[in-house]
Amino acid sequence: MKLVGIVGSNADFSYNRLLLQYIKKHFKTFVDIEILEIKDVPLFNQSHDQTDSAPIQKLKRKVLAADGVIIATPEHNHTIPAGLKSVLEWLSFKIQPLSNKPVMIVGASYYNQGSSRAQLHLRQILEAPGVNAIVMPGNEFLLGEVKDAFDDQNNLKDQGTVDFLQTCLEKFAKFIKVMSAINEPQKDLSAEEDLEATGKIDTTIEGVDMSAEDWVEQASKKVGAAEGDAYVKLNRGILTVNQLNAFLASMPMELTFADSNNQFLFYNYTAEKEDMFAGRVPGQVGNPLANCHPPATYKNVKWVISQLRHGNEDVVRIHVPTHGPDKYVVHSYQAMRDEADNYMGVNEYILDFQPIIDWYLQQTGQRLAKDETVDVDATSSASTTQTEQVDSVSGASEKDNATVEADSVSGASEKADEPAEVDSVSSASVKS
Amino acid sequence: MNHFIGLVGTNSDNSTNRKLLQFMQKRFSDKATIELMEIQDFPIFNKPVSEQLPEVVQNAAEKIRQSDGVVISTPEYDHSIPAALTNALNWLSYGIYPFVDKPVMITGASYGTLGSSRAQSHLRQILDAPELKARIMPSSEFLLGHSLQAFNEENALNDMDQVKKLDGLFKDFQVFVELTNQLTNAHEANKKEAEDFDWETI
């Protein structure tokens, strides 16, 4: 279960921050909490719309992607601090990421009140139509006299408090499950993905046929791209193009980049198609993503990209089992974002985890044992049938007559005569 | 003649709450002076350790201190007062206590039907906090709903019933100010309580 914890204070030191850090650390086997700060969020002003600014977009994206939100609020003047109120106003102005989102409220204060009055106000604010969050009823967690509440390791001293906190979190986890059952499904934006890359972004190179075999040569000529020993300044370093190439080629995985316009622009070409987990050929670079996939897979490709673009997921991982039982090949589709948090495209990396797992086991002297209490999930269940045709973001554009081939943003075949086609993108979507 | 501060409870360029205070300023000019106070230049409050207050805050505090009372007109954002007003009040109670025992009248305008009623009720609770401890005029509310349609071209309120109500409330407020000036027995204690309220030493 993925949660975000919002620190309701913009002060440099905050016991509410400490409380969230404690919850994150102490209950990490139970819930995965990312702590979000509100320091950089400007004061809300409806005459000066800053909804698109980086700190607000980041909060939006993280909240959207979370299963639930924990807000830790101090109390100033019998209500929540201006900084927190400001954040909620931004998140209810043009965007509504908290809409239908389960929220749990906690709070710490110097006095014995534990921010009780601020918490009541916060409940009312979160219920407002513009915010429209679903606040967990009951289970108020009020941490009073906070200065004496933590030991020098920043752990809560009182076991009763810890136990109650655990009860609250367990109830919140159940609350999230119940609420997700009654919530309307989120709007599916995947239909809007343009796999033909007909749009244009700042970095699109125009006037070169995207399908051309020598697109890279033509395009680099057109923009005078640096090559060879020319230097490229990076965010922390300078490399020559040759060094950069060697660096990317040395990555122990297959890397592929498609930009936010859904144009396939790069892969770290180190092997021929037949030697890759997901076969790609140099002539494909420059193609719109539609050219790299058979039409039957468009729906899944669009789904993955829209998850990343709209911040529902930072990464979509798909296990592709067709490489044999001695490998654990995972396609990871990682969203790339600029410093202002705008979607820049997808970085797909394909890696066989098995050598890493083996190395880890050898180093630590451990053995793998099946956990009987865990259900096999939808993604890994695909691995049970080795004869299945698996297709992640791809599939196939060329016919290959013998072996089953899995593939991602690339060529590779789709065999019409294979039995039941399992598509790992869609099985992953069942899971999520 | 009384001198009041009309605190505009928003940082928005266009505000019917500002308009309402401007209307009161004009309407009651023979009874009191109402000086409008804006809050959009207050930086965001973050409990600075230095307790050094920005000049804009110090000036505002001084004006409030010297006034006979404050009229706050608040919009309603998400069932409460705007962050900008919370922010101003956070500053105006951080090591300084201009509101302690200061007579306050609350008004509010909103685009919808409710006239910022929930924000006003929060504002009462907030002004009652130990670091603010204002004397809020009790049992009175001025809720201006559908405020976009409420003013004519001369920026006067259209609805004479509303104007009559406001006239009455303002008269009451002036009486309340007089009364409040007699409620001095607890003033020293209130002031001390506010001053003793220190985030770091409680």
XYZ file of C-alpha atoms in Angstrom:
634
model
C 0.000 0.000 0.000
C 1.427 3.302 -1.135
C 0.772 6.380 0.997
C 2.008 9.923 1.069
C 2.451 11.838 4.300
C 2.074 15.604 4.057
C 4.016 17.631 6.625
C 1.508 20.318 7.578
C 4.166 22.796 8.577
C 6.634 24.846 6.580
C 8.809 25.527 9.608
C 12.417 24.359 9.558
C 11.858 22.235 12.608
C 8.534 20.506 13.098
C 7.408 17.793 15.471
C 4.747 16.905 12.946
C 7.501 16.118 10.456
C 9.174 14.011 13.131
C 5.914 12.161 13.719
C 5.528 11.325 10.023
C 9.150 10.211 9.836
C 8.531 7.941 12.786
C 5.401 6.449 11.170
C 7.298 5.887 7.929
C 10.163 4.151 9.653
C 8.305 2.198 12.277
C 5.564 0.795 10.035
C 7.618 0.328 6.880
C 6.851 -3.362 6.579
C 3.165 -2.543 6.636
C 2.830 0.588 4.518
C 5.082 2.421 2.098
C 5.017 6.126 2.972
C 6.630 8.950 1.055
C 6.921 12.171 3.016
C 6.030 15.362 1.163
C 6.984 18.876 2.206
C 4.985 22.057 1.630
C 7.787 24.576 2.178
C 8.117 25.601 -1.451
C 4.422 26.050 -2.114
C 3.572 29.723 -2.616
C 0.731 31.350 -0.679
C -2.532 30.793 -2.497
C -3.767 33.749 -4.508
C -6.619 33.287 -6.926
C -5.545 36.328 -8.928
C -2.119 34.833 -9.517
C -2.599 31.261 -10.654
C 0.487 29.148 -9.982
C -1.173 25.769 -10.325
C 1.382 24.785 -12.942
C 4.388 25.539 -10.731
C 6.701 22.656 -9.876
C 5.934 22.269 -6.145
C 2.180 22.162 -6.723
C 2.437 19.811 -9.693
C 4.669 17.536 -7.683
C 2.197 17.374 -4.811
C -0.611 16.729 -7.285
C 1.248 13.914 -8.983
C 2.278 12.237 -5.740
C -1.192 12.506 -4.226
C -2.816 11.153 -7.387
C -0.505 8.157 -7.417
C -1.003 7.342 -3.741
C -3.602 4.992 -2.316
C -4.115 7.327 0.615
C -2.819 10.453 2.307
C -1.781 11.101 5.899
C -1.762 14.763 6.890
C 0.094 15.790 10.034
C -1.072 19.195 11.201
C 0.200 21.536 13.874
C -2.185 24.028 15.413
C -1.709 27.767 15.103
C -4.421 30.069 16.471
C -6.866 27.203 16.996
C -6.701 26.201 13.340
C -4.358 24.714 10.764
C -1.291 26.748 9.727
C -1.580 29.123 6.786
C 0.988 27.070 4.856
C -1.146 23.935 4.985
C -4.354 25.810 4.211
C -2.630 27.369 1.244
C -1.661 23.943 -0.113
C -5.242 22.725 0.198
C -6.494 25.800 -1.600
C -4.142 25.157 -4.518
C -5.230 21.515 -4.555
C -8.862 22.569 -4.863
C -8.566 25.470 -7.290
C -7.969 24.162 -10.818
C -6.976 20.619 -9.887
C -8.572 18.186 -7.450
C -6.046 15.439 -6.712
C -7.553 14.864 -3.256
C -10.971 14.171 -4.698
C -12.211 10.811 -3.385
C -8.797 10.204 -1.810
C -8.822 8.534 1.601
C -7.163 10.796 4.168
C -6.048 10.146 7.712
C -5.378 13.076 10.025
C -2.724 13.104 12.737
C -1.225 15.953 14.681
C 1.245 16.907 17.343
C 1.351 19.948 19.581
C 3.344 21.374 22.461
C 0.319 21.548 24.742
C -1.823 18.625 25.775
C -4.373 19.350 23.024
C -2.424 17.575 20.305
C -3.745 20.016 17.687
C -7.300 18.863 18.368
C -8.965 22.033 17.155
C -6.822 22.260 14.049
C -7.727 18.649 13.279
C -11.434 19.424 13.525
C -11.051 22.358 11.153
C -8.968 20.226 8.826
C -11.750 17.649 8.661
C -14.246 20.314 7.708
C -11.905 21.800 5.124
C -11.201 18.417 3.538
C -14.945 17.804 3.280
C -15.468 20.985 1.243
C -16.702 20.266 -2.280
C -13.576 21.661 -3.940
C -11.310 19.363 -1.944
C -13.688 16.439 -1.639
C -11.371 14.092 0.204
C -12.716 11.141 2.173
C -11.525 11.584 5.722
C -11.357 8.482 7.867
C -13.889 8.884 10.660
C -12.942 8.427 14.295
C -9.468 7.364 15.387
C -8.151 10.811 16.160
C -4.432 10.633 16.734
C -3.568 13.567 18.955
C 0.008 13.702 20.163
C 0.130 16.213 22.975
C 3.154 17.446 24.948
C 5.226 16.484 21.998
C 8.468 17.819 23.383
C 8.610 14.861 25.731
C 7.115 12.323 23.357
C 10.231 11.266 21.461
C 13.449 9.674 22.707
C 16.863 10.681 21.378
C 16.504 8.231 18.479
C 13.312 10.083 17.493
C 11.162 7.109 18.439
C 7.920 7.503 20.348
C 8.587 6.619 23.963
C 5.158 5.527 25.072
C 4.208 1.991 23.997
C 0.496 2.713 24.399
C 0.815 5.571 21.924
C 2.666 3.353 19.458
C 0.007 0.639 19.768
C -2.788 3.135 19.193
C -0.961 4.551 16.180
C -0.686 1.053 14.778
C -4.413 0.476 15.284
C -5.149 3.735 13.470
C -2.930 2.766 10.546
C -4.429 -0.703 10.282
C -7.897 0.786 10.239
C -6.797 3.309 7.660
C -5.512 0.517 5.416
C -8.896 -1.204 5.670
C -10.644 2.102 5.105
C -8.677 2.600 1.888
C -9.712 -0.824 0.634
C -13.368 -0.230 1.402
C -13.303 3.225 -0.155
C -11.611 2.073 -3.325
C -14.464 -0.384 -3.756
C -17.109 2.326 -3.658
C -15.173 5.002 -5.518
C -15.837 5.654 -9.142
C -13.035 4.496 -11.375
C -10.634 7.210 -12.373
C -11.092 8.687 -15.794
C -9.146 6.725 -18.388
C -6.909 9.159 -20.225
C -5.113 6.526 -22.236
C -7.309 7.033 -25.306
C -5.742 10.463 -25.710
C -2.249 9.041 -26.270
C -1.120 9.756 -29.816
C 1.132 6.867 -30.782
C 1.555 8.287 -34.276
C 3.515 11.173 -32.738
C 1.679 13.689 -34.885
C 2.184 16.408 -32.297
C 5.210 18.554 -31.867
C 7.229 19.339 -28.764
C 10.132 21.744 -28.283
C 12.680 19.068 -29.139
C 10.929 17.535 -32.138
C 13.140 17.528 -35.209
C 10.928 18.496 -38.085
C 11.294 17.938 -41.784
C 12.722 14.428 -41.570
C 10.609 11.388 -42.348
C 10.142 9.629 -39.028
C 10.077 6.260 -40.729
C 13.329 6.752 -42.611
C 15.937 4.023 -42.037
C 18.617 6.690 -41.719
C 16.525 9.036 -39.602
C 19.371 9.424 -37.092
C 21.827 10.529 -39.787
C 19.364 12.883 -41.452
C 18.118 14.374 -38.198
C 21.554 14.889 -36.701
C 22.693 16.615 -39.874
C 19.676 18.855 -39.734
C 20.304 20.008 -36.149
C 24.099 19.814 -36.274
C 24.150 17.282 -33.439
C 27.370 16.940 -31.468
C 29.287 13.738 -32.100
C 32.589 12.011 -31.495
C 34.876 14.022 -29.266
C 32.561 17.004 -28.927
C 31.791 17.821 -25.287
C 28.340 17.742 -23.779
C 27.649 19.594 -20.532
C 25.452 17.535 -18.208
C 23.796 18.528 -14.941
C 26.926 17.574 -13.051
C 29.750 16.775 -15.401
C 31.134 17.033 -18.896
C 31.513 14.067 -21.215
C 32.358 13.693 -24.855
C 29.732 12.094 -27.043
C 31.974 9.027 -27.297
C 32.225 8.806 -23.519
C 28.495 9.230 -23.188
C 27.903 6.479 -25.719
C 30.300 4.126 -23.966
C 28.743 4.980 -20.639
C 25.237 4.166 -21.832
C 26.464 1.056 -23.639
C 28.078 -0.188 -20.430
C 24.777 -0.165 -18.573
C 23.955 -3.806 -17.882
C 20.514 -3.425 -19.383
C 18.736 -2.478 -22.559
C 17.804 1.186 -22.483
C 15.231 2.849 -24.696
C 13.875 6.373 -24.739
C 10.679 7.657 -26.297
C 9.891 11.353 -25.814
C 6.681 12.942 -24.541
C 5.476 13.157 -28.153
C 5.689 9.335 -28.281
C 8.562 9.295 -30.739
C 11.180 6.538 -30.283
C 14.470 8.459 -30.144
C 17.188 6.280 -28.670
C 18.335 2.865 -27.599
C 21.747 1.830 -26.356
C 22.665 -0.199 -29.395
C 25.098 -2.871 -28.284
C 23.715 -6.032 -29.814
C 21.873 -7.265 -32.812
C 18.165 -7.775 -32.580
C 18.286 -11.530 -32.100
C 20.651 -11.160 -29.130
C 18.443 -8.718 -27.263
C 15.667 -9.398 -24.780
C 13.580 -7.006 -26.810
C 14.864 -6.904 -30.322
C 15.358 -3.507 -31.835
C 16.958 -2.484 -35.089
C 18.852 0.757 -35.782
C 16.420 1.788 -38.526
C 13.560 2.012 -36.031
C 14.978 5.022 -34.249
C 12.935 8.100 -35.093
C 9.748 6.090 -35.553
C 6.518 7.071 -33.897
C 5.701 4.451 -31.258
C 2.833 3.224 -33.417
C 5.364 1.960 -35.967
C 7.132 -0.060 -33.285
C 4.052 -1.974 -32.220
C 1.331 -3.997 -33.859
C -2.084 -2.337 -33.677
C -3.417 -5.038 -31.354
C -1.095 -3.787 -28.621
C -1.854 -0.059 -28.978
C -4.372 -0.137 -26.156
C -1.787 -1.479 -23.715
C 0.968 0.826 -24.904
C -1.346 3.784 -24.436
C -2.288 2.581 -20.991
C 1.335 2.363 -19.834
C 2.254 5.758 -21.234
C -0.797 7.494 -19.814
C -0.047 6.051 -16.357
C 3.388 7.647 -16.528
C 2.348 10.883 -18.191
C -0.433 11.599 -15.693
C 1.571 10.564 -12.670
C -0.515 7.576 -11.638
C 2.697 5.575 -11.564
C 6.352 6.549 -11.612
C 7.269 3.190 -13.037
C 5.351 0.304 -14.564
C 7.157 -3.036 -14.291
C 6.349 -6.087 -16.292
C 7.932 -9.475 -15.925
C 8.341 -11.200 -19.269
C 8.757 -14.899 -18.647
C 9.473 -16.194 -22.126
C 13.246 -16.115 -21.812
C 13.316 -19.289 -19.805
C 13.254 -20.332 -16.181
C 16.909 -19.377 -15.650
C 16.164 -15.713 -16.217
C 13.942 -13.135 -14.597
C 13.570 -10.490 -17.260
C 11.704 -7.353 -16.271
C 10.700 -4.484 -18.503
C 10.540 -1.281 -16.483
C 8.842 1.741 -17.951
C 10.114 4.697 -15.992
C 8.615 8.184 -16.310
C 11.177 10.875 -17.033
C 10.477 14.346 -15.723
C 12.237 17.687 -15.912
C 13.066 19.801 -12.888
C 9.614 21.386 -13.012
C 8.115 17.906 -12.966
C 6.826 17.972 -16.521
C 6.637 14.622 -18.273
C 9.550 14.283 -20.729
C 9.060 10.769 -21.934
C 9.589 7.174 -21.003
C 12.835 5.425 -20.207
C 12.396 1.721 -20.691
C 15.071 -0.481 -19.201
C 15.078 -4.208 -19.592
C 17.083 -6.183 -17.109
C 17.545 -9.821 -16.185
C 17.308 -9.769 -12.396
C 18.368 -13.389 -11.966
C 22.160 -12.831 -11.829
C 21.617 -10.111 -9.217
C 19.391 -12.364 -7.145
C 21.897 -15.230 -7.421
C 24.772 -12.969 -6.455
C 22.854 -11.633 -3.472
C 21.992 -15.132 -2.266
C 25.569 -16.241 -2.636
C 26.922 -13.212 -0.798
C 24.493 -13.493 2.074
C 24.344 -17.278 2.277
C 20.587 -17.302 1.958
C 18.252 -19.548 0.009
C 14.931 -18.751 -1.591
C 11.898 -20.434 -0.127
C 8.363 -20.118 -1.328
C 6.131 -18.097 0.942
C 2.948 -20.161 1.131
C 1.001 -17.253 2.528
C 1.492 -15.106 -0.557
C -0.760 -15.442 -3.566
C 0.925 -15.428 -6.918
C 0.028 -12.170 -8.482
C -1.285 -11.553 -11.928
C 2.017 -10.523 -13.403
C 4.014 -13.472 -12.280
C 1.288 -15.950 -13.010
C 2.008 -15.242 -16.623
C 5.235 -17.095 -16.149
C 3.576 -20.411 -15.525
C 2.932 -21.128 -19.141
C 6.104 -20.994 -21.127
C 4.430 -21.482 -24.458
C 2.447 -18.339 -24.238
C 3.161 -15.480 -26.481
C 4.007 -12.594 -24.295
C 3.921 -9.140 -25.479
C 4.586 -6.163 -23.346
C 4.667 -2.707 -24.838
C 5.169 -4.110 -28.177
C 4.689 -7.166 -29.685
C 5.407 -7.518 -32.944
C 5.576 -6.160 -36.275
C 7.507 -8.807 -38.018
C 6.697 -12.447 -38.155
C 9.150 -14.826 -36.673
C 8.438 -18.398 -37.422
C 10.036 -20.347 -34.656
C 10.681 -19.176 -31.185
C 8.377 -17.256 -29.023
C 9.711 -13.819 -28.740
C 8.924 -11.247 -26.200
C 9.576 -7.717 -26.893
C 9.006 -4.219 -25.896
C 9.320 -1.061 -27.902
C 10.485 -2.927 -30.847
C 10.081 -5.269 -33.632
C 9.682 -8.907 -33.000
C 7.028 -11.192 -33.943
C 3.514 -11.946 -33.064
C 2.598 -15.458 -33.885
C -0.952 -15.878 -34.911
C -0.915 -19.605 -34.316
C 0.160 -19.438 -30.691
C -2.388 -20.399 -28.094
C -3.852 -17.922 -25.665
C -1.934 -14.756 -25.944
C -0.945 -13.335 -22.602
C -0.182 -9.746 -22.587
C 1.851 -8.702 -19.639
C 0.897 -5.059 -19.802
C -2.702 -5.884 -19.359
C -2.050 -8.446 -16.702
C -0.143 -5.806 -14.823
C -3.120 -3.556 -15.099
C -5.271 -6.184 -13.471
C -2.915 -6.170 -10.578
C -2.862 -2.450 -10.163
C -15.288 59.631 16.219
C -14.131 56.060 16.239
C -11.288 54.946 14.053
C -11.553 51.404 12.730
C -9.434 49.151 10.584
C -11.279 47.321 7.789
C -9.236 44.178 7.254
C -9.717 42.744 3.750
C -9.645 38.999 4.351
C -8.196 38.017 0.997
C -5.186 38.632 -1.253
C -7.289 38.428 -4.390
C -7.277 41.389 -6.783
C -11.033 41.231 -7.185
C -12.924 40.755 -3.985
C -16.493 41.451 -3.031
C -15.299 41.491 0.574
C -13.113 44.466 -0.259
C -16.147 46.013 -1.937
C -18.259 45.423 1.151
C -15.709 47.165 3.369
C -15.474 50.045 0.884
C -19.239 50.333 1.013
C -19.173 50.424 4.816
C -16.361 52.971 4.733
C -18.517 55.296 2.666
C -21.849 54.513 4.289
C -20.610 55.102 7.834
C -18.241 57.983 7.102
C -20.253 60.269 9.364
C -19.987 57.799 12.267
C -16.442 56.503 12.041
C -13.361 56.410 9.867
C -12.643 52.988 8.418
C -9.130 52.533 7.087
C -8.816 49.561 4.751
C -5.946 47.171 5.398
C -4.642 44.770 2.747
C -2.786 41.524 3.417
C -1.383 40.473 0.057
C 2.123 41.701 0.835
C 2.489 39.542 3.936
C 5.132 36.875 3.226
C 4.217 33.284 3.935
C 4.436 32.528 7.661
C 6.922 29.844 8.658
C 7.582 30.427 12.352
C 10.959 32.138 11.847
C 13.285 31.265 14.698
C 14.601 34.825 14.829
C 11.080 36.135 15.562
C 12.050 39.050 13.348
C 8.802 40.394 11.930
C 8.594 41.804 8.416
C 8.007 45.540 8.261
C 4.606 45.123 6.636
C 3.523 43.062 9.648
C 4.890 45.552 12.164
C 3.104 48.408 10.429
C -0.160 46.519 10.329
C 0.165 45.603 13.993
C 0.786 49.218 14.942
C -2.277 50.387 13.019
C -4.442 47.756 14.686
C -3.073 48.703 18.090
C -3.977 52.334 17.547
C -7.461 51.635 16.230
C -10.667 51.466 18.263
C -11.659 48.233 16.604
C -11.302 46.019 13.561
C -13.885 44.951 11.004
C -12.763 41.760 9.249
C -14.507 40.742 6.076
C -13.738 37.173 5.100
C -14.440 35.103 2.016
C -14.789 31.355 2.383
C -12.327 28.978 0.745
C -12.933 25.271 1.339
C -15.284 25.807 4.301
C -12.778 27.998 6.134
C -11.048 31.352 5.932
C -8.527 31.875 3.100
C -4.914 30.861 3.708
C -3.960 34.500 3.138
C -6.055 35.593 6.142
C -4.805 32.693 8.274
C -1.338 33.783 7.265
C -1.908 37.399 8.300
C -3.300 36.280 11.658
C -0.373 33.861 12.150
C 1.997 36.816 11.760
C -0.122 39.162 13.870
C 0.133 36.804 16.819
C 3.769 35.801 16.589
C 5.507 37.594 19.426
C 3.115 40.566 19.068
C -0.418 40.787 20.352
C -2.292 43.679 18.710
C -5.604 41.836 18.804
C -5.711 41.122 22.525
C -9.002 42.597 23.827
C -9.482 44.499 20.554
C -13.163 44.763 19.536
C -13.739 42.876 16.282
C -16.755 42.751 14.006
C -16.933 39.933 11.476
C -18.553 40.272 8.084
C -18.265 38.206 4.976
C -19.342 37.891 1.381
C -19.486 34.920 -0.924
C -20.614 34.161 -4.457
C -23.008 31.448 -3.304
C -25.949 31.462 -0.920
C -24.142 30.941 2.361
C -22.276 34.235 2.647
C -19.094 32.650 4.055
C -20.932 31.408 7.148
C -18.568 28.517 7.845
C -15.487 30.689 7.381
C -16.960 33.210 9.810
C -17.540 30.546 12.402
C -13.925 29.353 12.027
C -12.737 32.953 12.245
C -14.502 33.343 15.606
C -12.735 30.286 16.944
C -9.400 31.458 15.581
C -9.730 34.948 17.072
C -10.416 33.308 20.408
C -7.011 31.582 20.465
C -4.772 32.709 23.348
C -2.331 34.594 21.140
C -5.123 36.567 19.454
C -7.824 36.780 22.127
C -9.856 39.447 20.409
C -13.222 40.660 21.760
C -15.505 39.449 19.014
C -18.945 41.042 18.842
C -21.190 38.200 19.987
C -24.422 36.874 18.533
C -24.174 38.823 15.328
C -23.492 37.801 11.787
C -23.460 39.629 8.514
C -23.574 37.127 5.679
C -23.645 38.581 2.187
C -24.585 35.809 -0.235
C -24.574 36.043 -4.061
C -22.156 38.903 -3.645
C -21.408 39.259 -7.353
C -24.964 40.488 -7.875
C -25.207 42.384 -4.588
C -23.711 45.724 -5.628
C -24.980 48.345 -8.070
C -22.878 50.458 -10.389
C -22.018 52.880 -7.604
C -20.756 49.929 -5.564
C -23.639 50.298 -3.102
C -25.598 47.321 -1.804
C -28.804 46.797 -3.794
C -30.822 45.143 -1.086
C -32.139 47.735 1.388
C -32.963 45.046 3.957
C -29.305 44.076 3.970
C -28.271 47.723 4.282
C -30.628 48.150 7.235
C -29.183 45.098 8.897
C -25.661 46.362 8.363
C -26.642 49.792 9.757
C -27.925 48.103 12.892
C -24.900 45.888 13.278
C -22.517 48.776 12.852
C -24.385 50.806 15.481
C -24.222 47.785 17.758
C -20.519 47.499 17.078
C -19.957 51.042 18.220
C -21.864 50.298 21.421
C -19.860 47.080 21.728
C -16.643 49.089 21.469
C -17.780 51.293 24.336
C -18.746 48.276 26.396
C -15.506 46.539 25.623
C -13.608 49.518 26.890
C -15.208 48.847 30.248
C -14.298 45.183 30.185
C -10.880 45.949 31.522
C -10.686 43.706 34.551
C -9.115 40.822 32.752
C -7.087 42.873 30.320
C -3.800 42.655 32.158
C -4.223 38.943 32.639
C -5.168 38.444 28.989
C -2.187 40.418 27.850
C 0.093 38.477 30.094
C -1.338 35.181 28.926
C -0.723 36.150 25.329
C 2.796 37.308 26.064
C 3.547 34.196 28.069
C 2.418 32.123 25.158
C 5.757 31.142 23.773
C 6.049 28.295 21.294
C 9.397 27.220 22.624
C 8.891 27.415 26.346
C 5.447 25.928 26.901
